[in-house]
mmCIF file of C-alpha atoms in Angstrom:
data_model
loop_
_atom_site.group_PDB
_atom_site.id
_atom_site.type_symbol
_atom_site.label_atom_id
_atom_site.label_comp_id
_atom_site.label_asym_id
_atom_site.label_seq_id
_atom_site.Cartn_x
_atom_site.Cartn_y
_atom_site.Cartn_z
ATOM 1 C CA ALA A 1 0.000 0.000 0.000
ATOM 2 C CA ALA A 2 1.108 3.538 -0.677
ATOM 3 C CA LEU A 3 -0.199 7.078 -0.659
ATOM 4 C CA PHE A 4 0.710 9.301 -3.600
ATOM 5 C CA GLY A 5 0.457 13.086 -3.710
ATOM 6 C CA MET A 6 0.573 13.811 0.011
ATOM 7 C CA THR A 7 1.576 17.288 1.147
ATOM 8 C CA ARG A 8 1.960 18.986 4.523
ATOM 9 C CA ASP A 9 -1.704 19.931 4.246
ATOM 10 C CA THR A 10 -2.860 16.327 3.926
ATOM 11 C CA GLY A 11 -5.069 15.497 6.881
ATOM 12 C CA ARG A 12 -7.507 12.874 8.120
ATOM 13 C CA ALA A 13 -10.222 13.809 5.634
ATOM 14 C CA GLU A 14 -7.861 13.406 2.674
ATOM 15 C CA LEU A 15 -6.553 10.078 3.984
ATOM 16 C CA ALA A 16 -10.108 8.786 4.472
ATOM 17 C CA ALA A 17 -11.084 9.962 0.981
ATOM 18 C CA ALA A 18 -8.017 8.241 -0.501
ATOM 19 C CA ALA A 19 -8.913 4.972 1.226
ATOM 20 C CA LEU A 20 -12.517 5.088 0.005
ATOM 21 C CA CYS A 21 -11.504 6.101 -3.521
ATOM 22 C CA SER A 22 -9.068 3.184 -3.675
ATOM 23 C CA VAL A 23 -12.015 0.807 -3.250
ATOM 24 C CA ALA A 24 -13.910 2.646 -5.997
ATOM 25 C CA TYR A 25 -10.881 2.412 -8.317
ATOM 26 C CA GLN A 26 -10.581 -1.315 -7.603
ATOM 27 C CA SER A 27 -14.267 -1.641 -8.482
ATOM 28 C CA ARG A 28 -13.530 0.115 -11.772
ATOM 29 C CA ASP A 29 -10.676 -2.361 -12.338
ATOM 30 C CA LEU A 30 -13.223 -5.182 -11.979
ATOM 31 C CA LEU A 31 -15.770 -3.493 -14.253
ATOM 32 C CA THR A 32 -13.031 -2.971 -16.852
ATOM 33 C CA ALA A 33 -12.158 -6.684 -16.733
ATOM 34 C CA ILE A 34 -15.839 -7.585 -17.066
ATOM 35 C CA ALA A 35 -16.160 -5.247 -20.075
ATOM 36 C CA GLN A 36 -13.140 -6.925 -21.696
ATOM 37 C CA ASP A 37 -15.142 -10.157 -21.520
ATOM 38 C CA GLY A 38 -17.893 -8.481 -23.538
ATOM 39 C CA ILE A 39 -20.296 -7.815 -20.679
ATOM 40 C CA THR A 40 -21.695 -4.321 -20.176
ATOM 41 C CA VAL A 41 -22.559 -3.300 -16.631
ATOM 42 C CA ASP A 42 -24.803 -0.231 -16.543
ATOM 43 C CA SER A 43 -25.688 -0.323 -12.866
ATOM 44 C CA LEU A 44 -24.579 -1.871 -9.601
ATOM 45 C CA ARG A 45 -26.575 -2.862 -6.546
ATOM 46 C CA VAL A 46 -24.428 -2.576 -3.457
ATOM 47 C CA ASP A 47 -24.651 -3.451 0.218
ATOM 48 C CA GLY A 48 -22.455 -3.750 3.268
ATOM 49 C CA GLY A 49 -21.099 -1.403 5.883
ATOM 50 C CA MET A 50 -19.356 0.954 3.463
ATOM 51 C CA THR A 51 -22.656 1.639 1.724
ATOM 52 C CA ALA A 52 -23.819 3.645 4.733
ATOM 53 C CA ASN A 53 -21.444 6.354 3.468
ATOM 54 C CA ARG A 54 -23.159 8.526 0.857
ATOM 55 C CA TRP A 55 -19.857 10.235 -0.073
ATOM 56 C CA TYR A 56 -18.317 6.857 -0.928
ATOM 57 C CA LEU A 57 -21.316 5.794 -3.026
ATOM 58 C CA GLN A 58 -21.199 9.020 -5.040
ATOM 59 C CA ALA A 59 -17.438 8.571 -5.551
ATOM 60 C CA LEU A 60 -18.085 4.972 -6.652
ATOM 61 C CA SER A 61 -20.684 6.174 -9.149
ATOM 62 C CA ASP A 62 -18.414 8.963 -10.401
ATOM 63 C CA LEU A 63 -15.241 6.905 -10.747
ATOM 64 C CA THR A 64 -16.954 3.887 -12.341
ATOM 65 C CA GLN A 65 -19.386 6.030 -14.377
ATOM 66 C CA THR A 66 -22.097 3.622 -13.242
ATOM 67 C CA GLU A 67 -25.508 4.011 -11.629
ATOM 68 C CA ILE A 68 -25.285 2.802 -8.027
ATOM 69 C CA THR A 69 -28.307 1.571 -6.065
ATOM 70 C CA ARG A 70 -28.117 0.659 -2.421
ATOM 71 C CA CYS A 71 -30.736 -1.624 -0.936
ATOM 72 C CA HIS A 72 -32.972 -0.079 1.705
ATOM 73 C CA THR A 73 -30.767 -1.880 4.236
ATOM 74 C CA THR A 74 -26.979 -1.997 4.411
ATOM 75 C CA ASP A 75 -27.148 -5.705 5.254
ATOM 76 C CA ALA A 76 -28.689 -7.018 2.051
ATOM 77 C CA THR A 77 -26.516 -10.143 2.247
ATOM 78 C CA ALA A 78 -28.552 -11.400 5.209
ATOM 79 C CA LEU A 79 -31.736 -10.339 3.432
ATOM 80 C CA GLY A 80 -30.633 -12.263 0.333
ATOM 81 C CA ALA A 81 -29.961 -15.365 2.420
ATOM 82 C CA ALA A 82 -33.444 -15.056 3.911
ATOM 83 C CA PHE A 83 -34.955 -14.660 0.430
ATOM 84 C CA LEU A 84 -33.143 -17.786 -0.794
ATOM 85 C CA ALA A 85 -34.309 -19.755 2.248
ATOM 86 C CA ALA A 86 -37.878 -18.600 1.575
ATOM 87 C CA LEU A 87 -37.490 -19.618 -2.072
ATOM 88 C CA GLN A 88 -36.273 -23.076 -1.023
ATOM 89 C CA LEU A 89 -39.174 -23.457 1.420
ATOM 90 C CA GLY A 90 -41.683 -22.545 -1.277
ATOM 91 C CA TYR A 91 -42.718 -19.105 -0.031
ATOM 92 C CA PHE A 92 -41.631 -17.778 -3.432
ATOM 93 C CA SER A 93 -42.194 -19.699 -6.652
ATOM 94 C CA CYS A 94 -39.270 -18.094 -8.508
ATOM 95 C CA LEU A 95 -36.588 -15.422 -8.290
ATOM 96 C CA ASN A 96 -38.855 -12.960 -10.094
ATOM 97 C CA ASN A 97 -41.125 -12.931 -7.029
ATOM 98 C CA ILE A 98 -38.176 -11.785 -4.930
ATOM 99 C CA GLU A 99 -37.262 -9.113 -7.488
ATOM 100 C CA GLN A 100 -40.744 -7.641 -7.108
ATOM 101 C CA ILE A 101 -40.370 -7.095 -3.345
ATOM 102 C CA TRP A 102 -36.752 -5.896 -3.369
ATOM 103 C CA GLN A 103 -36.637 -2.281 -2.228
ATOM 104 C CA ALA A 104 -34.110 0.260 -3.400
ATOM 105 C CA GLY A 105 -32.703 2.752 -0.955
ATOM 106 C CA TRP A 106 -30.310 5.442 -2.108
ATOM 107 C CA GLN A 107 -29.506 5.872 -5.789
ATOM 108 C CA PHE A 108 -26.516 7.649 -7.286
ATOM 109 C CA GLN A 109 -25.801 8.792 -10.828
ATOM 110 C CA PRO A 110 -22.363 9.851 -12.061
ATOM 111 C CA GLN A 111 -21.922 13.593 -11.549
ATOM 112 C CA LEU A 112 -18.296 13.694 -12.683
ATOM 113 C CA PRO A 113 -17.797 14.085 -16.441
ATOM 114 C CA ALA A 114 -16.625 10.820 -18.023
ATOM 115 C CA ILE A 115 -13.485 12.473 -19.394
ATOM 116 C CA THR A 116 -12.516 13.554 -15.862
ATOM 117 C CA ALA A 117 -13.255 10.111 -14.406
ATOM 118 C CA ASP A 118 -11.185 8.496 -17.168
ATOM 119 C CA GLY A 119 -8.251 10.820 -16.455
ATOM 120 C CA LEU A 120 -8.379 10.053 -12.737
ATOM 121 C CA TYR A 121 -8.542 6.339 -13.502
ATOM 122 C CA ARG A 122 -5.457 6.573 -15.737
ATOM 123 C CA ARG A 123 -3.613 8.262 -12.844
ATOM 124 C CA TRP A 124 -4.715 5.379 -10.594
ATOM 125 C CA GLN A 125 -3.425 2.842 -13.107
ATOM 126 C CA ARG A 126 -0.052 4.635 -13.339
ATOM 127 C CA ALA A 127 0.200 4.698 -9.541
ATOM 128 C CA VAL A 128 -0.508 0.954 -9.376
ATOM 129 C CA VAL A 129 2.161 0.246 -12.012
ATOM 130 C CA ALA A 130 4.659 2.479 -10.196
ATOM 131 C CA LEU A 131 3.996 0.696 -6.927
ATOM 132 C CA THR A 132 4.048 -2.842 -8.320
ATOM 133 C CA THR A 133 7.304 -2.260 -10.207
ATOM 134 C CA LEU A 134 9.030 -0.604 -7.253
ATOM 135 C CA ASP A 135 12.197 -2.437 -6.202
ATOM 136 C CA LEU A 136 11.836 -2.868 -2.448
ATOM 137 C CA SER A 137 15.048 -4.883 -2.096
ATOM 138 C CA VAL A 138 17.221 -1.777 -1.521
#
């Protein structure tokens, strides 16, 4: 791990933003790999503890240029497990029944121009290359 571009004015807020943005950039790495396989992802449904942070979700939308929808709960994994158990027990006849009762919470659209997001992503990629080719044996 490394932090690039720090100055004397770098504080807690900037460090927190860098940590959250690194997750968004890694998500873009994954979406790029998926696109190289010929699959287009126009939107993501997200859950988990980090999704309680609206700033992170907007950054994720901006940096991936993807619509982001958070479930009405941050713990959709447990909800999904309950839905699958209900499906197995016959409370739902098919997955489409579950889709009909799924509730969206927050939604985010990219607000950053694509050209800006692409430029930031290229900087991220250069930073990753610089870090992974760094000779740490000295």
